[in-house]
Amino acid sequence: MKRTAARTRRAVLRTTPHSRTGPDTALRGLGRKHRGSRTWARANRAATRLTTRVQGGLQEAARRPDRGDISTTTVIIWVAAVTGAVLIAGTIALVISKYNGQLRGL
């Protein structure tokens, strides 16, 4: 794991284990032991992954601000092309259905 990822993980959720002796042991209660430690570890991993992924996306967006944006001109050209193709196909279907009886003998 990179050093920056470890720093990020510590910033998201504190992962340092509680000491067995100290002022915070009385607050933990009896019989609790390590039941929640796996849950906290999973939460830390999930938060680290999410934070790293979001930071990577923001860095990529800052590096390439025009990534994948479709311009208005491109949309107009595609709509015109699809409309033209549909009109041509419709015209061909109309002509074939109109002259179907005459074309049958060919």
Short mmCIF file of N, CA, C and O in Angstrom, two decimals:
data_model
loop_
_atom_site.label_atom_id
_atom_site.label_comp_id
_atom_site.label_asym_id
_atom_site.label_seq_id
_atom_site.Cartn_x
_atom_site.Cartn_y
_atom_site.Cartn_z
N MET A 1 0.84 -1.16 0.00
CA MET A 1 0.00 0.00 0.00
C MET A 1 0.90 1.24 0.00
O MET A 1 1.90 1.27 0.69
N LYS A 2 0.54 2.19 -0.77
CA LYS A 2 1.33 3.41 -0.84
C LYS A 2 1.20 4.21 0.45
O LYS A 2 0.24 4.06 1.19
N ARG A 3 2.16 5.05 0.64
CA ARG A 3 2.16 5.86 1.85
C ARG A 3 0.98 6.83 1.87
O ARG A 3 0.39 7.07 2.89
N THR A 4 0.61 7.36 0.69
CA THR A 4 -0.50 8.31 0.64
C THR A 4 -1.82 7.63 0.96
O THR A 4 -2.69 8.22 1.58
N ALA A 5 -1.99 6.37 0.54
CA ALA A 5 -3.22 5.66 0.85
C ALA A 5 -3.35 5.43 2.35
O ALA A 5 -4.43 5.52 2.92
N ALA A 6 -2.23 5.14 3.01
CA ALA A 6 -2.27 4.96 4.46
C ALA A 6 -2.64 6.26 5.15
O ALA A 6 -3.41 6.28 6.11
N ARG A 7 -2.12 7.38 4.65
CA ARG A 7 -2.45 8.67 5.22
C ARG A 7 -3.93 8.97 5.03
O ARG A 7 -4.60 9.47 5.91
N THR A 8 -4.44 8.64 3.84
CA THR A 8 -5.86 8.88 3.55
C THR A 8 -6.74 8.05 4.48
O THR A 8 -7.73 8.53 4.99
N ARG A 9 -6.36 6.80 4.69
CA ARG A 9 -7.15 5.93 5.55
C ARG A 9 -7.21 6.48 6.97
O ARG A 9 -8.25 6.49 7.60
N ARG A 10 -6.09 6.96 7.46
CA ARG A 10 -6.09 7.52 8.81
C ARG A 10 -6.95 8.78 8.88
O ARG A 10 -7.56 9.06 9.89
N ALA A 11 -6.99 9.52 7.77
CA ALA A 11 -7.78 10.74 7.76
C ALA A 11 -9.27 10.43 7.75
O ALA A 11 -10.07 11.18 8.29
N VAL A 12 -9.67 9.32 7.12
CA VAL A 12 -11.08 8.99 7.01
C VAL A 12 -11.63 8.48 8.34
O VAL A 12 -12.56 9.02 8.91
N LEU A 13 -11.06 7.40 8.84
CA LEU A 13 -11.48 6.84 10.12
C LEU A 13 -10.23 6.49 10.92
O LEU A 13 -9.28 5.94 10.38
N ARG A 14 -10.26 6.78 12.16
CA ARG A 14 -9.10 6.51 13.00
C ARG A 14 -8.97 5.01 13.21
O ARG A 14 -9.90 4.36 13.68
N THR A 15 -7.83 4.42 12.85
CA THR A 15 -7.67 2.96 12.92
C THR A 15 -6.77 2.51 14.05
O THR A 15 -6.54 1.33 14.19
N THR A 16 -6.25 3.41 14.84
CA THR A 16 -5.36 2.99 15.91
C THR A 16 -6.16 2.22 16.95
O THR A 16 -7.21 2.67 17.39
N PRO A 17 -5.68 1.05 17.34
CA PRO A 17 -6.43 0.26 18.32
C PRO A 17 -6.33 0.88 19.70
O PRO A 17 -5.35 1.53 20.04
N HIS A 18 -7.37 0.67 20.48
CA HIS A 18 -7.37 1.17 21.85
C HIS A 18 -6.39 0.34 22.67
O HIS A 18 -6.26 -0.86 22.48
N SER A 19 -5.76 0.97 23.58
CA SER A 19 -4.85 0.23 24.47
C SER A 19 -5.68 -0.58 25.46
O SER A 19 -6.81 -0.23 25.79
N ARG A 20 -5.11 -1.66 25.94
CA ARG A 20 -5.82 -2.51 26.90
C ARG A 20 -5.91 -1.84 28.27
O ARG A 20 -6.79 -2.12 29.04
N THR A 21 -4.96 -0.97 28.54
CA THR A 21 -4.99 -0.25 29.80
C THR A 21 -4.97 1.23 29.49
O THR A 21 -4.20 1.68 28.65
N GLY A 22 -5.80 1.96 30.10
CA GLY A 22 -5.82 3.39 29.88
C GLY A 22 -7.17 3.95 30.24
O GLY A 22 -8.08 3.23 30.66
N PRO A 23 -7.33 5.23 30.07
CA PRO A 23 -8.58 5.86 30.48
C PRO A 23 -9.78 5.44 29.64
O PRO A 23 -10.92 5.53 30.08
N ASP A 24 -9.54 4.96 28.41
CA ASP A 24 -10.68 4.63 27.56
C ASP A 24 -11.17 3.21 27.74
O ASP A 24 -12.15 2.81 27.15
N THR A 25 -10.49 2.39 28.56
CA THR A 25 -10.93 1.01 28.73
C THR A 25 -12.23 0.92 29.52
O THR A 25 -13.02 0.01 29.31
N ALA A 26 -12.48 1.85 30.41
CA ALA A 26 -13.70 1.81 31.20
C ALA A 26 -14.92 2.12 30.33
O ALA A 26 -16.02 1.65 30.60
N LEU A 27 -14.73 2.86 29.24
CA LEU A 27 -15.84 3.23 28.38
C LEU A 27 -16.26 2.10 27.45
O LEU A 27 -17.36 2.10 26.92
N ARG A 28 -15.37 1.14 27.24
CA ARG A 28 -15.68 0.07 26.30
C ARG A 28 -16.68 -0.93 26.83
O ARG A 28 -17.38 -1.58 26.08
N GLY A 29 -16.75 -1.09 28.08
CA GLY A 29 -17.71 -2.04 28.66
C GLY A 29 -17.12 -3.43 28.77
O GLY A 29 -16.13 -3.76 28.13
N LEU A 30 -17.76 -4.26 29.56
CA LEU A 30 -17.26 -5.61 29.77
C LEU A 30 -17.77 -6.55 28.69
O LEU A 30 -18.90 -6.44 28.23
N GLY A 31 -16.93 -7.49 28.29
CA GLY A 31 -17.33 -8.52 27.36
C GLY A 31 -17.40 -8.09 25.91
O GLY A 31 -17.79 -8.86 25.05
N ARG A 32 -17.07 -6.89 25.58
CA ARG A 32 -17.16 -6.42 24.19
C ARG A 32 -16.02 -6.96 23.36
O ARG A 32 -16.21 -7.39 22.25
N LYS A 33 -14.84 -6.90 23.88
CA LYS A 33 -13.61 -7.37 23.25
C LYS A 33 -13.47 -6.84 21.84
O LYS A 33 -13.49 -5.64 21.62
N HIS A 34 -13.37 -7.73 20.84
CA HIS A 34 -13.06 -7.29 19.47
C HIS A 34 -14.21 -7.53 18.50
O HIS A 34 -13.99 -7.67 17.31
N ARG A 35 -15.43 -7.60 18.99
CA ARG A 35 -16.55 -7.89 18.10
C ARG A 35 -16.69 -6.87 16.99
O ARG A 35 -16.92 -7.21 15.85
N GLY A 36 -16.54 -5.60 17.30
CA GLY A 36 -16.74 -4.57 16.30
C GLY A 36 -15.49 -4.22 15.51
O GLY A 36 -15.54 -3.41 14.61
N SER A 37 -14.36 -4.86 15.83
CA SER A 37 -13.12 -4.47 15.15
C SER A 37 -13.16 -4.84 13.67
O SER A 37 -12.65 -4.11 12.82
N ARG A 38 -13.75 -5.99 13.34
CA ARG A 38 -13.84 -6.38 11.92
C ARG A 38 -14.75 -5.44 11.16
O ARG A 38 -14.49 -5.08 10.03
N THR A 39 -15.83 -5.02 11.79
CA THR A 39 -16.75 -4.08 11.15
C THR A 39 -16.05 -2.76 10.89
O THR A 39 -16.19 -2.18 9.81
N TRP A 40 -15.28 -2.29 11.89
CA TRP A 40 -14.55 -1.04 11.69
C TRP A 40 -13.50 -1.18 10.61
O TRP A 40 -13.29 -0.27 9.80
N ALA A 41 -12.84 -2.34 10.54
CA ALA A 41 -11.83 -2.56 9.51
C ALA A 41 -12.48 -2.54 8.12
O ALA A 41 -11.95 -1.94 7.18
N ARG A 42 -13.64 -3.18 8.00
CA ARG A 42 -14.35 -3.16 6.71
C ARG A 42 -14.80 -1.75 6.34
O ARG A 42 -14.72 -1.34 5.19
N ALA A 43 -15.29 -1.02 7.34
CA ALA A 43 -15.72 0.36 7.09
C ALA A 43 -14.53 1.21 6.66
O ALA A 43 -14.65 2.04 5.76
N ASN A 44 -13.38 0.99 7.30
CA ASN A 44 -12.18 1.72 6.91
C ASN A 44 -11.78 1.42 5.48
O ASN A 44 -11.44 2.31 4.71
N ARG A 45 -11.79 0.13 5.13
CA ARG A 45 -11.41 -0.24 3.76
C ARG A 45 -12.37 0.36 2.74
O ARG A 45 -11.96 0.87 1.71
N ALA A 46 -13.66 0.29 3.03
CA ALA A 46 -14.65 0.83 2.11
C ALA A 46 -14.50 2.35 1.97
O ALA A 46 -14.54 2.89 0.87
N ALA A 47 -14.30 3.02 3.10
CA ALA A 47 -14.14 4.47 3.06
C ALA A 47 -12.85 4.85 2.34
O ALA A 47 -12.82 5.83 1.58
N THR A 48 -11.80 4.07 2.53
CA THR A 48 -10.54 4.34 1.84
C THR A 48 -10.71 4.16 0.34
O THR A 48 -10.26 5.00 -0.45
N ARG A 49 -11.35 3.06 -0.06
CA ARG A 49 -11.56 2.83 -1.49
C ARG A 49 -12.39 3.93 -2.11
O ARG A 49 -12.07 4.44 -3.18
N LEU A 50 -13.47 4.32 -1.44
CA LEU A 50 -14.34 5.37 -1.95
C LEU A 50 -13.60 6.70 -2.05
O LEU A 50 -13.68 7.39 -3.07
N THR A 51 -12.86 7.05 -1.00
CA THR A 51 -12.12 8.31 -1.00
C THR A 51 -11.07 8.33 -2.09
O THR A 51 -10.92 9.32 -2.82
N THR A 52 -10.34 7.23 -2.24
CA THR A 52 -9.31 7.14 -3.27
C THR A 52 -9.92 7.25 -4.66
O THR A 52 -9.39 7.94 -5.54
N ARG A 53 -11.05 6.58 -4.85
CA ARG A 53 -11.71 6.60 -6.16
C ARG A 53 -12.21 8.01 -6.51
O ARG A 53 -12.05 8.48 -7.63
N VAL A 54 -12.81 8.69 -5.55
CA VAL A 54 -13.31 10.04 -5.78
C VAL A 54 -12.17 11.00 -6.04
O VAL A 54 -12.22 11.84 -6.96
N GLN A 55 -11.09 10.88 -5.27
CA GLN A 55 -9.93 11.75 -5.48
C GLN A 55 -9.32 11.52 -6.85
O GLN A 55 -8.95 12.47 -7.55
N GLY A 56 -9.23 10.26 -7.28
CA GLY A 56 -8.71 9.95 -8.61
C GLY A 56 -9.59 10.54 -9.71
O GLY A 56 -9.09 11.08 -10.70
N GLY A 57 -10.89 10.45 -9.53
CA GLY A 57 -11.81 11.03 -10.51
C GLY A 57 -11.70 12.54 -10.59
O GLY A 57 -11.73 13.13 -11.67
N LEU A 58 -11.56 13.18 -9.44
CA LEU A 58 -11.41 14.64 -9.43
C LEU A 58 -10.09 15.07 -10.06
O LEU A 58 -10.04 16.07 -10.78
N GLN A 59 -9.03 14.31 -9.80
CA GLN A 59 -7.74 14.63 -10.43
C GLN A 59 -7.83 14.46 -11.94
O GLN A 59 -7.30 15.27 -12.70
N GLU A 60 -8.49 13.41 -12.39
CA GLU A 60 -8.64 13.18 -13.83
C GLU A 60 -9.48 14.29 -14.47
O GLU A 60 -9.18 14.77 -15.55
N ALA A 61 -10.53 14.71 -13.80
CA ALA A 61 -11.38 15.79 -14.32
C ALA A 61 -10.60 17.10 -14.38
O ALA A 61 -10.79 17.89 -15.31
N ALA A 62 -9.75 17.33 -13.40
CA ALA A 62 -8.94 18.56 -13.42
C ALA A 62 -7.88 18.50 -14.51
O ALA A 62 -7.55 19.52 -15.13
N ARG A 63 -7.36 17.30 -14.75
CA ARG A 63 -6.32 17.15 -15.78
C ARG A 63 -6.90 17.26 -17.19
O ARG A 63 -6.29 17.87 -18.07
N ARG A 64 -8.07 16.66 -17.40
CA ARG A 64 -8.70 16.69 -18.73
C ARG A 64 -10.13 17.19 -18.59
O ARG A 64 -11.07 16.41 -18.48
N PRO A 65 -10.34 18.50 -18.61
CA PRO A 65 -11.69 19.03 -18.37
C PRO A 65 -12.67 18.73 -19.51
O PRO A 65 -13.88 18.78 -19.30
N ASP A 66 -12.21 18.40 -20.70
CA ASP A 66 -13.12 18.17 -21.82
C ASP A 66 -13.29 16.69 -22.13
O ASP A 66 -13.62 16.31 -23.23
N ARG A 67 -13.12 15.82 -21.15
CA ARG A 67 -13.15 14.39 -21.40
C ARG A 67 -14.55 13.89 -21.72
O ARG A 67 -15.43 13.86 -20.88
N GLY A 68 -14.79 13.54 -22.96
CA GLY A 68 -16.02 12.89 -23.36
C GLY A 68 -17.24 13.76 -23.48
O GLY A 68 -18.33 13.25 -23.66
N ASP A 69 -17.11 15.05 -23.39
CA ASP A 69 -18.27 15.91 -23.55
C ASP A 69 -18.66 15.98 -25.02
O ASP A 69 -17.82 16.19 -25.89
N ILE A 70 -19.93 15.80 -25.32
CA ILE A 70 -20.41 15.82 -26.70
C ILE A 70 -20.86 17.23 -27.02
O ILE A 70 -21.67 17.83 -26.30
N SER A 71 -20.37 17.75 -28.13
CA SER A 71 -20.75 19.11 -28.50
C SER A 71 -22.15 19.12 -29.13
O SER A 71 -22.66 18.10 -29.59
N THR A 72 -22.74 20.28 -29.18
CA THR A 72 -24.08 20.44 -29.76
C THR A 72 -24.07 20.12 -31.24
O THR A 72 -25.01 19.51 -31.76
N THR A 73 -23.01 20.50 -31.92
CA THR A 73 -22.90 20.22 -33.36
C THR A 73 -22.93 18.73 -33.63
O THR A 73 -23.59 18.27 -34.57
N THR A 74 -22.23 17.96 -32.82
CA THR A 74 -22.21 16.51 -33.01
C THR A 74 -23.60 15.92 -32.83
O THR A 74 -24.01 15.04 -33.59
N VAL A 75 -24.33 16.39 -31.84
CA VAL A 75 -25.69 15.89 -31.61
C VAL A 75 -26.58 16.22 -32.78
O VAL A 75 -27.36 15.37 -33.25
N ILE A 76 -26.48 17.43 -33.32
CA ILE A 76 -27.29 17.83 -34.48
C ILE A 76 -26.98 16.96 -35.69
O ILE A 76 -27.88 16.50 -36.40
N ILE A 77 -25.70 16.69 -35.92
CA ILE A 77 -25.30 15.86 -37.07
C ILE A 77 -25.85 14.44 -36.91
O ILE A 77 -26.38 13.86 -37.87
N TRP A 78 -25.75 13.86 -35.72
CA TRP A 78 -26.25 12.50 -35.50
C TRP A 78 -27.77 12.43 -35.65
O TRP A 78 -28.29 11.48 -36.24
N VAL A 79 -28.48 13.42 -35.13
CA VAL A 79 -29.95 13.43 -35.28
C VAL A 79 -30.33 13.53 -36.74
O VAL A 79 -31.25 12.84 -37.22
N ALA A 80 -29.64 14.38 -37.49
CA ALA A 80 -29.93 14.53 -38.92
C ALA A 80 -29.64 13.23 -39.67
O ALA A 80 -30.41 12.83 -40.56
N ALA A 81 -28.55 12.56 -39.34
CA ALA A 81 -28.20 11.31 -40.01
C ALA A 81 -29.22 10.22 -39.73
O ALA A 81 -29.65 9.50 -40.65
N VAL A 82 -29.63 10.09 -38.48
CA VAL A 82 -30.62 9.06 -38.13
C VAL A 82 -31.96 9.38 -38.77
O VAL A 82 -32.65 8.49 -39.30
N THR A 83 -32.36 10.64 -38.76
CA THR A 83 -33.63 11.04 -39.38
C THR A 83 -33.60 10.75 -40.88
O THR A 83 -34.59 10.24 -41.44
N GLY A 84 -32.49 11.07 -41.53
CA GLY A 84 -32.36 10.79 -42.96
C GLY A 84 -32.45 9.31 -43.26
O GLY A 84 -33.11 8.88 -44.22
N ALA A 85 -31.80 8.50 -42.44
CA ALA A 85 -31.83 7.05 -42.65
C ALA A 85 -33.25 6.50 -42.47
O ALA A 85 -33.70 5.64 -43.24
N VAL A 86 -33.97 7.01 -41.48
CA VAL A 86 -35.35 6.55 -41.25
C VAL A 86 -36.25 6.97 -42.40
O VAL A 86 -37.10 6.20 -42.86
N LEU A 87 -36.07 8.20 -42.90
CA LEU A 87 -36.87 8.66 -44.05
C LEU A 87 -36.60 7.83 -45.30
O LEU A 87 -37.53 7.46 -46.03
N ILE A 88 -35.34 7.51 -45.55
CA ILE A 88 -35.01 6.70 -46.73
C ILE A 88 -35.60 5.30 -46.59
O ILE A 88 -36.19 4.77 -47.55
N ALA A 89 -35.46 4.69 -45.41
CA ALA A 89 -36.01 3.35 -45.21
C ALA A 89 -37.53 3.37 -45.32
O ALA A 89 -38.14 2.46 -45.90
N GLY A 90 -38.17 4.41 -44.79
CA GLY A 90 -39.63 4.52 -44.91
C GLY A 90 -40.08 4.69 -46.34
O GLY A 90 -41.09 4.11 -46.77
N THR A 91 -39.35 5.49 -47.11
CA THR A 91 -39.69 5.69 -48.53
C THR A 91 -39.55 4.39 -49.30
O THR A 91 -40.42 4.04 -50.13
N ILE A 92 -38.49 3.65 -49.05
CA ILE A 92 -38.29 2.37 -49.74
C ILE A 92 -39.42 1.40 -49.38
O ILE A 92 -39.97 0.71 -50.25
N ALA A 93 -39.79 1.34 -48.09
CA ALA A 93 -40.87 0.45 -47.68
C ALA A 93 -42.20 0.85 -48.31
O ALA A 93 -42.99 0.00 -48.73
N LEU A 94 -42.45 2.16 -48.41
CA LEU A 94 -43.69 2.65 -49.02
C LEU A 94 -43.74 2.28 -50.51
O LEU A 94 -44.78 1.81 -51.00
N VAL A 95 -42.64 2.47 -51.21
CA VAL A 95 -42.60 2.15 -52.65
C VAL A 95 -42.78 0.65 -52.87
O VAL A 95 -43.51 0.23 -53.77
N ILE A 96 -42.13 -0.15 -52.05
CA ILE A 96 -42.25 -1.61 -52.20
C ILE A 96 -43.68 -2.06 -51.92
O ILE A 96 -44.23 -2.89 -52.66
N SER A 97 -44.31 -1.50 -50.88
CA SER A 97 -45.69 -1.92 -50.58
C SER A 97 -46.66 -1.44 -51.66
O SER A 97 -47.64 -2.12 -51.95
N LYS A 98 -46.39 -0.29 -52.27
CA LYS A 98 -47.28 0.24 -53.30
C LYS A 98 -47.20 -0.59 -54.59
O LYS A 98 -48.21 -0.90 -55.21
N TYR A 99 -45.99 -0.93 -54.97
CA TYR A 99 -45.78 -1.66 -56.23
C TYR A 99 -45.51 -3.14 -56.01
O TYR A 99 -44.91 -3.79 -56.85
N ASN A 100 -45.97 -3.68 -54.91
CA ASN A 100 -45.70 -5.08 -54.56
C ASN A 100 -46.33 -6.03 -55.58
O ASN A 100 -45.72 -7.02 -55.96
N GLY A 101 -47.51 -5.75 -56.03
CA GLY A 101 -48.17 -6.61 -57.00
C GLY A 101 -47.44 -6.65 -58.33
O GLY A 101 -47.32 -7.69 -58.97
N GLN A 102 -46.90 -5.53 -58.75
CA GLN A 102 -46.19 -5.48 -60.03
C GLN A 102 -44.80 -6.08 -59.93
O GLN A 102 -44.24 -6.57 -60.92
N LEU A 103 -44.20 -6.07 -58.74
CA LEU A 103 -42.85 -6.60 -58.58
C LEU A 103 -42.84 -8.11 -58.35
O LEU A 103 -41.81 -8.74 -58.44
N ARG A 104 -44.02 -8.67 -58.11
CA ARG A 104 -44.09 -10.08 -57.79
C ARG A 104 -43.65 -10.97 -58.94
O ARG A 104 -43.06 -11.99 -58.73
N GLY A 105 -43.89 -10.60 -60.12
CA GLY A 105 -43.56 -11.44 -61.28
C GLY A 105 -42.10 -11.36 -61.70
O GLY A 105 -41.69 -12.09 -62.61
N LEU A 106 -41.31 -10.53 -61.11
CA LEU A 106 -39.91 -10.40 -61.55
C LEU A 106 -39.10 -11.57 -61.18
O LEU A 106 -38.69 -12.21 -60.53
#
